[in-house]
Tab-separated table of C-alpha atoms in Angstrom:
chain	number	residue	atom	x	y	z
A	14	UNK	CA	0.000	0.000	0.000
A	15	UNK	CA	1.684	3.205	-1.140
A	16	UNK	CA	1.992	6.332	1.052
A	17	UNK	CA	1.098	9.777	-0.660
A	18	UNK	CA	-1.907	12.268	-0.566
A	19	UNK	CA	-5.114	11.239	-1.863
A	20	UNK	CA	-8.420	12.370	-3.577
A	21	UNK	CA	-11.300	10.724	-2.055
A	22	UNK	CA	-15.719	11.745	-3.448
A	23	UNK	CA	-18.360	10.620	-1.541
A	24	UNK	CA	-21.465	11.167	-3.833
A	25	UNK	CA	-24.967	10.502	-1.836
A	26	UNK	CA	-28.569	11.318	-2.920
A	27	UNK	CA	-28.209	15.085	-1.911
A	28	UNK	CA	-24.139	16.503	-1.237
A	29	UNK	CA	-20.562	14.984	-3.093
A	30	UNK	CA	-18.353	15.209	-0.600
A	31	UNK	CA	-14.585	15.736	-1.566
A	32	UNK	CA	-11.439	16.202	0.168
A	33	UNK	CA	-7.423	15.009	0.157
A	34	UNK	CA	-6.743	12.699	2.541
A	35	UNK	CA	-3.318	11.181	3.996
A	36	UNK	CA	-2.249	7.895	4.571
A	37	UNK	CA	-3.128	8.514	7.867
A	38	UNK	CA	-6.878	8.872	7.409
A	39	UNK	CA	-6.936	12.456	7.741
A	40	UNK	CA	-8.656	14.760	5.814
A	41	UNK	CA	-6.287	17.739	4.893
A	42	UNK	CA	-8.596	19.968	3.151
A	43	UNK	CA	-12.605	19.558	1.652
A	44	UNK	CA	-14.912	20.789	-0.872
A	45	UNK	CA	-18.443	19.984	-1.133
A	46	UNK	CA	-21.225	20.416	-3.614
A	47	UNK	CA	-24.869	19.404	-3.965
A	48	UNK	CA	-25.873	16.486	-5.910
A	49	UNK	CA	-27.844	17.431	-8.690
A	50	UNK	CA	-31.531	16.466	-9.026
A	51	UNK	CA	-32.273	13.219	-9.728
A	52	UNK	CA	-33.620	14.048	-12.879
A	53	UNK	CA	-30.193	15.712	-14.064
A	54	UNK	CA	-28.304	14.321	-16.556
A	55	UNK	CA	-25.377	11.666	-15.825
A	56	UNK	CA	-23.097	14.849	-17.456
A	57	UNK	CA	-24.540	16.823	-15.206
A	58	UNK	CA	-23.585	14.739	-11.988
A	59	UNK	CA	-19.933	14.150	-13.675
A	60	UNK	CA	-19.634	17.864	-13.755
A	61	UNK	CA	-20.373	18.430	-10.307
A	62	UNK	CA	-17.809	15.722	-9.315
A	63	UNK	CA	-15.165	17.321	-11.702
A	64	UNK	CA	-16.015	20.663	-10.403
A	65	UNK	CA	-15.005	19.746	-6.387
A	66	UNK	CA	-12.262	17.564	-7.598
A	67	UNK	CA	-10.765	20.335	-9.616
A	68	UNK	CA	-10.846	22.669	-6.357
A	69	UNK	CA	-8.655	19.804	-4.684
A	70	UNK	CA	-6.373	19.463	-7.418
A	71	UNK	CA	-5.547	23.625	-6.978
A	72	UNK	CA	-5.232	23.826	-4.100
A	73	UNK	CA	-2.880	20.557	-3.794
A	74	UNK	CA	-0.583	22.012	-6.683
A	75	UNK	CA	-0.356	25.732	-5.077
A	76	UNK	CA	0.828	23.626	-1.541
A	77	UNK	CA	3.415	22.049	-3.829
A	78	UNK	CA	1.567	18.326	-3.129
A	79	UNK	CA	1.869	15.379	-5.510
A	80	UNK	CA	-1.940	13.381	-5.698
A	81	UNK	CA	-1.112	10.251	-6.209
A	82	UNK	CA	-4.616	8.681	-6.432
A	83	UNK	CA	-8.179	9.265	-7.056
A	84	UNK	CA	-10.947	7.235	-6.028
A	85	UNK	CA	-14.640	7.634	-6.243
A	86	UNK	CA	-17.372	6.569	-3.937
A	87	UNK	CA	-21.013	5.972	-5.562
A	88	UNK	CA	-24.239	5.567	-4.412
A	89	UNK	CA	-25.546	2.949	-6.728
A	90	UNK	CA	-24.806	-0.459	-7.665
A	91	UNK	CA	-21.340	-0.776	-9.010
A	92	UNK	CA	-20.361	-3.645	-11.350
A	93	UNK	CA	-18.107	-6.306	-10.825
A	94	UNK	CA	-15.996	-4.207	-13.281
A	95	UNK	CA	-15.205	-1.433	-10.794
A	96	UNK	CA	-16.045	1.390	-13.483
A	97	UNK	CA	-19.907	0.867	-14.069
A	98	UNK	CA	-22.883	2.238	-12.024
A	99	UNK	CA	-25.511	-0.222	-13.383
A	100	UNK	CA	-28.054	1.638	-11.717
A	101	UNK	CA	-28.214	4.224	-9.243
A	102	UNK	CA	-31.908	4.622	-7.227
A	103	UNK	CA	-31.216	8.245	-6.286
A	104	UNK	CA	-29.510	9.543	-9.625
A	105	UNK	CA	-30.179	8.862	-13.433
A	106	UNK	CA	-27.368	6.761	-13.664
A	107	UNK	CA	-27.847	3.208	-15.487
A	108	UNK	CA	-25.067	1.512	-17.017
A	109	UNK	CA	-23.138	4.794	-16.594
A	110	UNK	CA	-19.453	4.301	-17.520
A	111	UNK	CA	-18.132	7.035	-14.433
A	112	UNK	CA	-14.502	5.550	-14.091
A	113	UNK	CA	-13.585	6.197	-17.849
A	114	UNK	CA	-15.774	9.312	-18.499
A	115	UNK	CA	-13.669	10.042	-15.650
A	116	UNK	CA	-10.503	8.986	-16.703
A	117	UNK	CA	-11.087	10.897	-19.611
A	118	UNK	CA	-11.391	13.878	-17.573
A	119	UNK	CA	-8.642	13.877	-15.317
A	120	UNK	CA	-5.849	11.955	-17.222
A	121	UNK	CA	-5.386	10.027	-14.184
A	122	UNK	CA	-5.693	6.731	-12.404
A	123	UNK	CA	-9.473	6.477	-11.178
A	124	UNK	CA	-11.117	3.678	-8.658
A	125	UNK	CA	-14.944	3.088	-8.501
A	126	UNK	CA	-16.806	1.489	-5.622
A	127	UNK	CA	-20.167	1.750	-3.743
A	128	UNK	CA	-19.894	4.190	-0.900
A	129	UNK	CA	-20.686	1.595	1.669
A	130	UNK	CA	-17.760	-0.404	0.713
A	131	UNK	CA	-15.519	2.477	0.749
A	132	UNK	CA	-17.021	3.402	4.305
A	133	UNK	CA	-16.365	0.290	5.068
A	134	UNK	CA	-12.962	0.012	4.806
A	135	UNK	CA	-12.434	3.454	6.254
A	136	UNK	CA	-13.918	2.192	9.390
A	137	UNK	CA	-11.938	-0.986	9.088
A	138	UNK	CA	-8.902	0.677	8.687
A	139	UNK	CA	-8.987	3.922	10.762
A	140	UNK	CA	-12.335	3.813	12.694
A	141	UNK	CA	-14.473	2.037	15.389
A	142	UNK	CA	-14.233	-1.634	13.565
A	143	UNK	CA	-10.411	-1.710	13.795
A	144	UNK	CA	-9.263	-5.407	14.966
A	145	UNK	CA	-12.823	-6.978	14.321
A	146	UNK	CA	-12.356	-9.845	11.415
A	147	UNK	CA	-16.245	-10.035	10.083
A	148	UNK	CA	-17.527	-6.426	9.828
A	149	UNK	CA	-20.894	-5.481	8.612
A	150	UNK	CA	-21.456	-1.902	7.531
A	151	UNK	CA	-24.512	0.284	7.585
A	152	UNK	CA	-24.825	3.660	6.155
A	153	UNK	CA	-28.558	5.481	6.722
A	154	UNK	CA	-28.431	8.749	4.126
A	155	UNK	CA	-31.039	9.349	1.986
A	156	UNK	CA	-31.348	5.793	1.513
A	157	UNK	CA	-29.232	2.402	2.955
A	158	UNK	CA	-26.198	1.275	2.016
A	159	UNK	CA	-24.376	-1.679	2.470
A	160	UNK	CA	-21.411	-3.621	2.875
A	161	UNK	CA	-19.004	-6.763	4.216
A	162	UNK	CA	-15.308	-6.677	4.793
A	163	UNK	CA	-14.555	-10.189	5.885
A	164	UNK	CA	-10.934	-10.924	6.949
A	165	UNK	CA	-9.684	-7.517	5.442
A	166	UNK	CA	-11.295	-8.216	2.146
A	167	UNK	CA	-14.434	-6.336	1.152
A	168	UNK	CA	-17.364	-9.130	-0.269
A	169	UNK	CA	-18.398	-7.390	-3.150
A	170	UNK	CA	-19.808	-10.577	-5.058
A	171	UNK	CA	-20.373	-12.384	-8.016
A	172	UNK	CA	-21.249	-9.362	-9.940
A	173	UNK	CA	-19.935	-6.694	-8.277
A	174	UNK	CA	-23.120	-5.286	-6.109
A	175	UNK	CA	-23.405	-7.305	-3.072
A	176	UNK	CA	-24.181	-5.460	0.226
A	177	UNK	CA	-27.436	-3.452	-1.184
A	178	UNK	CA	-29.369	-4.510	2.009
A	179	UNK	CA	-31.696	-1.409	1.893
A	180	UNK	CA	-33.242	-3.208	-0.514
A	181	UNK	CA	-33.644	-5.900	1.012
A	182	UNK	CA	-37.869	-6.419	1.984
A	183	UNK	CA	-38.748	-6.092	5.158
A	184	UNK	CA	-42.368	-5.469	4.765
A	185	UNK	CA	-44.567	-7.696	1.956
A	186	UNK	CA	-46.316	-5.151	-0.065
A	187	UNK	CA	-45.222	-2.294	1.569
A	188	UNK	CA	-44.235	0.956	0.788
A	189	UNK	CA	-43.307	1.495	-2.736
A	190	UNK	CA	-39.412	2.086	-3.087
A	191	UNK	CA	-37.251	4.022	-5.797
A	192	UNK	CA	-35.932	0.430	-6.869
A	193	UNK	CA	-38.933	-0.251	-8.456
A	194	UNK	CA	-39.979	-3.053	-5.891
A	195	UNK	CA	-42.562	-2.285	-2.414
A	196	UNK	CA	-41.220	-2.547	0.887
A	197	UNK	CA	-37.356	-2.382	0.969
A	198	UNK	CA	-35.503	-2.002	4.376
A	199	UNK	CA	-34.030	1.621	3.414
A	200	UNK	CA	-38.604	2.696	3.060
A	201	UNK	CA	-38.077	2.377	7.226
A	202	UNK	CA	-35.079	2.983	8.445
A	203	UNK	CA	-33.763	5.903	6.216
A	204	UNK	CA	-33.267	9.548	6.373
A	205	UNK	CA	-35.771	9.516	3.331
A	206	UNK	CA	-38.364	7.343	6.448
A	207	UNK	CA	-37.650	9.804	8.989
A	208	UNK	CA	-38.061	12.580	7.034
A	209	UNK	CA	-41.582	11.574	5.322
A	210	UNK	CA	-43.206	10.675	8.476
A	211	UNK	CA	-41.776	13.796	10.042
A	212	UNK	CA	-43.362	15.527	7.209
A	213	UNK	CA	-46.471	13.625	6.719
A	214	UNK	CA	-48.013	14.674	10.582
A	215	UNK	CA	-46.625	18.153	10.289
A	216	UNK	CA	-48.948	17.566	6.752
A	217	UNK	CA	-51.717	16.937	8.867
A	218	UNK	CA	-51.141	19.495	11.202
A	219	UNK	CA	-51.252	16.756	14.313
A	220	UNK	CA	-51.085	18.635	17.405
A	221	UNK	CA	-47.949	16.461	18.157
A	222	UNK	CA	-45.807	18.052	15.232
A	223	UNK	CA	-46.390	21.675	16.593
A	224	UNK	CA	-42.771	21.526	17.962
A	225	UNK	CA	-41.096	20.603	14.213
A	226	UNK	CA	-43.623	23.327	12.629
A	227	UNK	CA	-42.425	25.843	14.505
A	228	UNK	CA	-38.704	25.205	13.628
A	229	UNK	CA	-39.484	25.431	10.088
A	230	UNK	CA	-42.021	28.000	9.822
A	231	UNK	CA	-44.890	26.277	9.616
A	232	UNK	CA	-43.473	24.648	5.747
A	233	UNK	CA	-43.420	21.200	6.231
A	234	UNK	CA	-41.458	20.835	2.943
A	235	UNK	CA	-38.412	22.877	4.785
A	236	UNK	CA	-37.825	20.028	7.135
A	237	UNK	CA	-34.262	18.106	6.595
A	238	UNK	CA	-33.731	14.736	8.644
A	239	UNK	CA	-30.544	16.854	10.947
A	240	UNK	CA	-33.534	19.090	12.298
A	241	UNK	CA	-35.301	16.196	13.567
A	242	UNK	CA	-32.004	14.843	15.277
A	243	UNK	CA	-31.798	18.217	17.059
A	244	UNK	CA	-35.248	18.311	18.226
A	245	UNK	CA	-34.976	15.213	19.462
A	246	UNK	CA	-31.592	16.248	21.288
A	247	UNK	CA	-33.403	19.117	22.915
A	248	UNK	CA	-36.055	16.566	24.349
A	249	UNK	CA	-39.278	17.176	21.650
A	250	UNK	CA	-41.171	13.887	22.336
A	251	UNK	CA	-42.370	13.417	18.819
A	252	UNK	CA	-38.878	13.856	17.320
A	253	UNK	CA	-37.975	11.231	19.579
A	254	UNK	CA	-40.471	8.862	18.697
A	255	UNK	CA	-39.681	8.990	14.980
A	256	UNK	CA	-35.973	8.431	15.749
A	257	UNK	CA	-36.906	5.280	17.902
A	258	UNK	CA	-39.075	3.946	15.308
A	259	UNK	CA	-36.646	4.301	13.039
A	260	UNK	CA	-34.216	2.547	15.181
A	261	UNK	CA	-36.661	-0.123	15.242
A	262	UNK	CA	-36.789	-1.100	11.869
A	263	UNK	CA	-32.861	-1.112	11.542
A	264	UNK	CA	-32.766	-3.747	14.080
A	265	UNK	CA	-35.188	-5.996	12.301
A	266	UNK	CA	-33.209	-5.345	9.473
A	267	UNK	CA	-29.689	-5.699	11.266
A	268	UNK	CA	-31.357	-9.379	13.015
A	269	UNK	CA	-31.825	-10.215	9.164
A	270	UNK	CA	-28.473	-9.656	8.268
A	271	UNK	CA	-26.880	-11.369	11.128
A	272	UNK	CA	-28.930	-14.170	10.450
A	273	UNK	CA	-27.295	-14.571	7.089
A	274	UNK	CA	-23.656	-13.416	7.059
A	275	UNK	CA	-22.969	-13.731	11.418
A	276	UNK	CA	-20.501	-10.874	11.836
A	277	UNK	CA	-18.700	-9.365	14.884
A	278	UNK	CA	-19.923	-6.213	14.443
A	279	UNK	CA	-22.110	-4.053	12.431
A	280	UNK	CA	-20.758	-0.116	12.346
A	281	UNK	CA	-23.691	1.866	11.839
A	282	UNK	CA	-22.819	5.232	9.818
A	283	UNK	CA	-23.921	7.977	7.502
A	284	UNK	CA	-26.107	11.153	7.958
A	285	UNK	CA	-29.079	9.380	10.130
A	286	UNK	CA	-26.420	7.931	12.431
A	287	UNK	CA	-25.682	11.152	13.935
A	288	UNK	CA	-28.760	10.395	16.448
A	289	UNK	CA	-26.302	8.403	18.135
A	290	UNK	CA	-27.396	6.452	20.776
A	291	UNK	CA	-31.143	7.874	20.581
A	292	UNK	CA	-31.438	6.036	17.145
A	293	UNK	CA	-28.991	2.859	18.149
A	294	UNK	CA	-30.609	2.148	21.589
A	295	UNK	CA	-34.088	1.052	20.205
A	296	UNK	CA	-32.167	-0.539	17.254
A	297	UNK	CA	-30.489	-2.704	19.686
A	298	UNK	CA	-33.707	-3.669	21.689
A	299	UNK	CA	-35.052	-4.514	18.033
A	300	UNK	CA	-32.151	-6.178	17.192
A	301	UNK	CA	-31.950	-8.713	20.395
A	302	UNK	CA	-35.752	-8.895	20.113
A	303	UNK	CA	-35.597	-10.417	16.256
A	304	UNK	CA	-32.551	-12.650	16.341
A	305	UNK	CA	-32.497	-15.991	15.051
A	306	UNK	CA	-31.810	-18.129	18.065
A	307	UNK	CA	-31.808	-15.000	20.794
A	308	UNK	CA	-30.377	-16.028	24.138
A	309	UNK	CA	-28.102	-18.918	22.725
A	310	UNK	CA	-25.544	-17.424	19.987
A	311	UNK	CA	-23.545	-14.583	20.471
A	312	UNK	CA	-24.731	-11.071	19.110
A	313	UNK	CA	-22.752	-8.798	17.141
A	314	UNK	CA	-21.932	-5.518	18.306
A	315	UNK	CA	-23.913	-2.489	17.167
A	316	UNK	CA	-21.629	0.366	17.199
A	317	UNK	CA	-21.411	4.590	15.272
A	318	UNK	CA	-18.984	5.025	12.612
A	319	UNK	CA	-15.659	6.356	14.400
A	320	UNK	CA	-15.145	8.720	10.685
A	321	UNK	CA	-18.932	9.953	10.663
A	322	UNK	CA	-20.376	11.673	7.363
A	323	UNK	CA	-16.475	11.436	6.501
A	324	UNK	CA	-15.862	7.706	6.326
A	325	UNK	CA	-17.088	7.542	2.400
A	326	UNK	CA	-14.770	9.777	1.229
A	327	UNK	CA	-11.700	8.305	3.295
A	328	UNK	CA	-12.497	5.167	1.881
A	329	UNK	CA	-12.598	6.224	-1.318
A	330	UNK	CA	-9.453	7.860	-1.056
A	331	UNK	CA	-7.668	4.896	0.860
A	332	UNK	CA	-8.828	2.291	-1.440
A	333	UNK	CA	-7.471	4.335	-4.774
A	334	UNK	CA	-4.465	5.046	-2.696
A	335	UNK	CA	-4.099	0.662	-1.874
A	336	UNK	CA	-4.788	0.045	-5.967
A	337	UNK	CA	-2.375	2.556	-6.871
C-alpha cells in the first residue's frame, strides 16, 4: 500500500463530498457540492464531481503536493468491473461508464466502488471496527447502504453489487421504493423514512408536530432529517419517537443480516447515524428482540462510525491510494 496524498468523493442522494486525505486517514482539506436532481443528466452529476475535484487538485498544486490517487465513492450499484454504475436509485445513472468518463477527464488513475464499501474500509482501517475480522457496515443517508469486509477483504460478489441490504424487503407489499420493488428495508429505516413521516403529521397538522412546525415556519417541505435529530436532542417527544421507530426497523433489518452473514460487528454510519445512541438504543432492543436463536448465539456488536459523514470519502481515497 503506497503512502502519498489522496483524492477521495463521496457522492450521496443530496451533497458529493470531496477532500485530500493522507495515509493517515486524515482529511487535509474539503470541498463539497450538492448532488444534482435526480432528474439531471449523468453529465450533469460528472460535472459536479469534476467541479469539487478540480478545487482539490488547486489547491494541492499551489501547496506544492503530488496526488497520487483518485478514487470515487457511488451511491448505486457498481459492477463487478469497478467502473460501471448499473443503476443508481437516487440519480439517473444506469449503465453509466463514471470511471472512464472520468478517466477521460482527469488523465489520471481512477477507482470506482459503492460508498458503503468504501465506508467500510475506512472504518476498518482507521475507525471504530479496527481489529474486528467479520464487519458489517450500515450507512442510513437518503437511503441504505451496504457492505461486508470479511478478513480484510471487502465481499463485493459475483457481480460486483453485493451489500445493497436497503433493498432488502422487510415489509410484503409495503411501501413502494425508488428500486422499483414495495417494501425495501431503506422505506423504514432511512433519512428519506424519517423525514416523510416527520413531514407527513406536520402535513396533517397533528397537534404532536407543533414543535417541528415551529422550527421550520410552519413549511413542512423545509424540514431536513438533521432538524429532527436536534429536536430530538433538545427533548421534543415526537422527534424522539420517529428516531426510535426508526431505530426499530434497523434492528429488524440488522437481526436479518446477522442471520445470514454472522458478523462481529455491524458499524452503523452515515447522515441518520448522527442520532447516536437515541437512534442505536431502540435498534439494539429490536435487534436482540428479532434474532435468530436470541439467548443462545452470540450477538454482534452495534456500534457509530468512528469517521462519521467522513468515512465515504476516506475510503474512497484509501482504497485508490491501496490500488495505486
Amino acid at each position: 500500500m503506497s503512502g502519498g496524498l489522496a483524492i477521495g468523493v463521496d457522492i450521496g442522494g443530496t451533497k458529493v463530498a470531496a477532500g485530500t486525505v493522507d495515509a493517515s486517514g486524515r482529511i487535509l482539506r474539503r470541498a463539497r457540492r450538492d448532488t444534482p436532481e435526480r432528474s439531471s443528466s449523468p453529465r450533469v452529476v460528472e460535472d459536479t464531481i469534476v467541479d469539487a475535484v478540480e478545487e482539490l487538485l488547486a489547491d494541492a498544486e499551489q501547496q506544492g503536493e503530488e496526488i497520487v490517487a483518485l478514487g470515487v465513492g457511488a451511491a448505486g450499484f457498481v459492477g463487478a468491473d469497478r467502473a460501471t454504475v448499473v443503476f443508481a436509485p437516487h440519480l439517473s445513472w444506469r449503465d453509466e461508464p463514471l470511471r472512464d468518463a472520468l478517466r477521460a477527464r482527469f488523465r489520471r488513475t481512477i477507482t470506482v466502488d459503492n460508498d458503503a464499501n468504501a465506508a467500510a474500509w475506512a472504518e476498518s482501517r482507521f475507525g471504530a471496527a479496527r481489529g474486528e475480522t467479520h464487519v458489517a457496515m450500515i450507512t442510513l443517508g437518503t437511503g441504505i447502504g451496504g457492505a461486508l469486509l470479511f478478513d480484510g477483504v471487502l465481499q463485493r460478489g459475483r457481480h460486483g453489487i453485493a451489500g445493497e441490504f436497503g433493498h432488502m424487503q422487510v415489509v410484503p407489499d409495503g411501501i413502494r421504493c425508488e428500486c422499483g420493488n414495495r417494501g425495501c428495508w431503506e422505506q423504514y429505516a432511512s433519512g428519506n423514512a424519517l423525514v416523510r413521516e416527520a413531514r407527513g403529521l406536520m402535513s396533517a397538522r397533528s397537534p404532536v408536530a407543533e414543535d417541528l412546525l415551529e422550527r421550520v415556519g410552519g413549511d413542512p417541505s423545509r424540514l431536513a432529517g438533521p432538524l429532527v435529530t436536534e429536536a430530538a436532542r433538545e427533548g421534543d417527544p415526537t422527534a424522539r419517537e420517529l428516531l426510535a421507530e426508526v431505530g426499530h426497523w434497523l434492528g429488524v433489518g440488522l437481526a436479518n443480516l446477522a442471520a445470514a452473514f454472522d458478523p462481529g460487528m455491524f458499524v452503523v454510519g452515515g447522515g441518520v447515524s448522527a442520532a447516536g445512541d437515541l437512534l442505536l438504543e431502540p435498534a439494539r432492543l429490536a435487534y436482540r428482540r428479532h434474532l435468530p436463536g436470541r439467548g443462545y448465539r452470540p450477538e454482534a456488536q452495534i456500534v457509530a462510525a468512528a469517521l462519521g459523514p467522513d468515512a465515504g470519502l476516506i475510503g474512497a481515497a484509501d482504497l485508490a491510494r491501496a490500488e495505486n
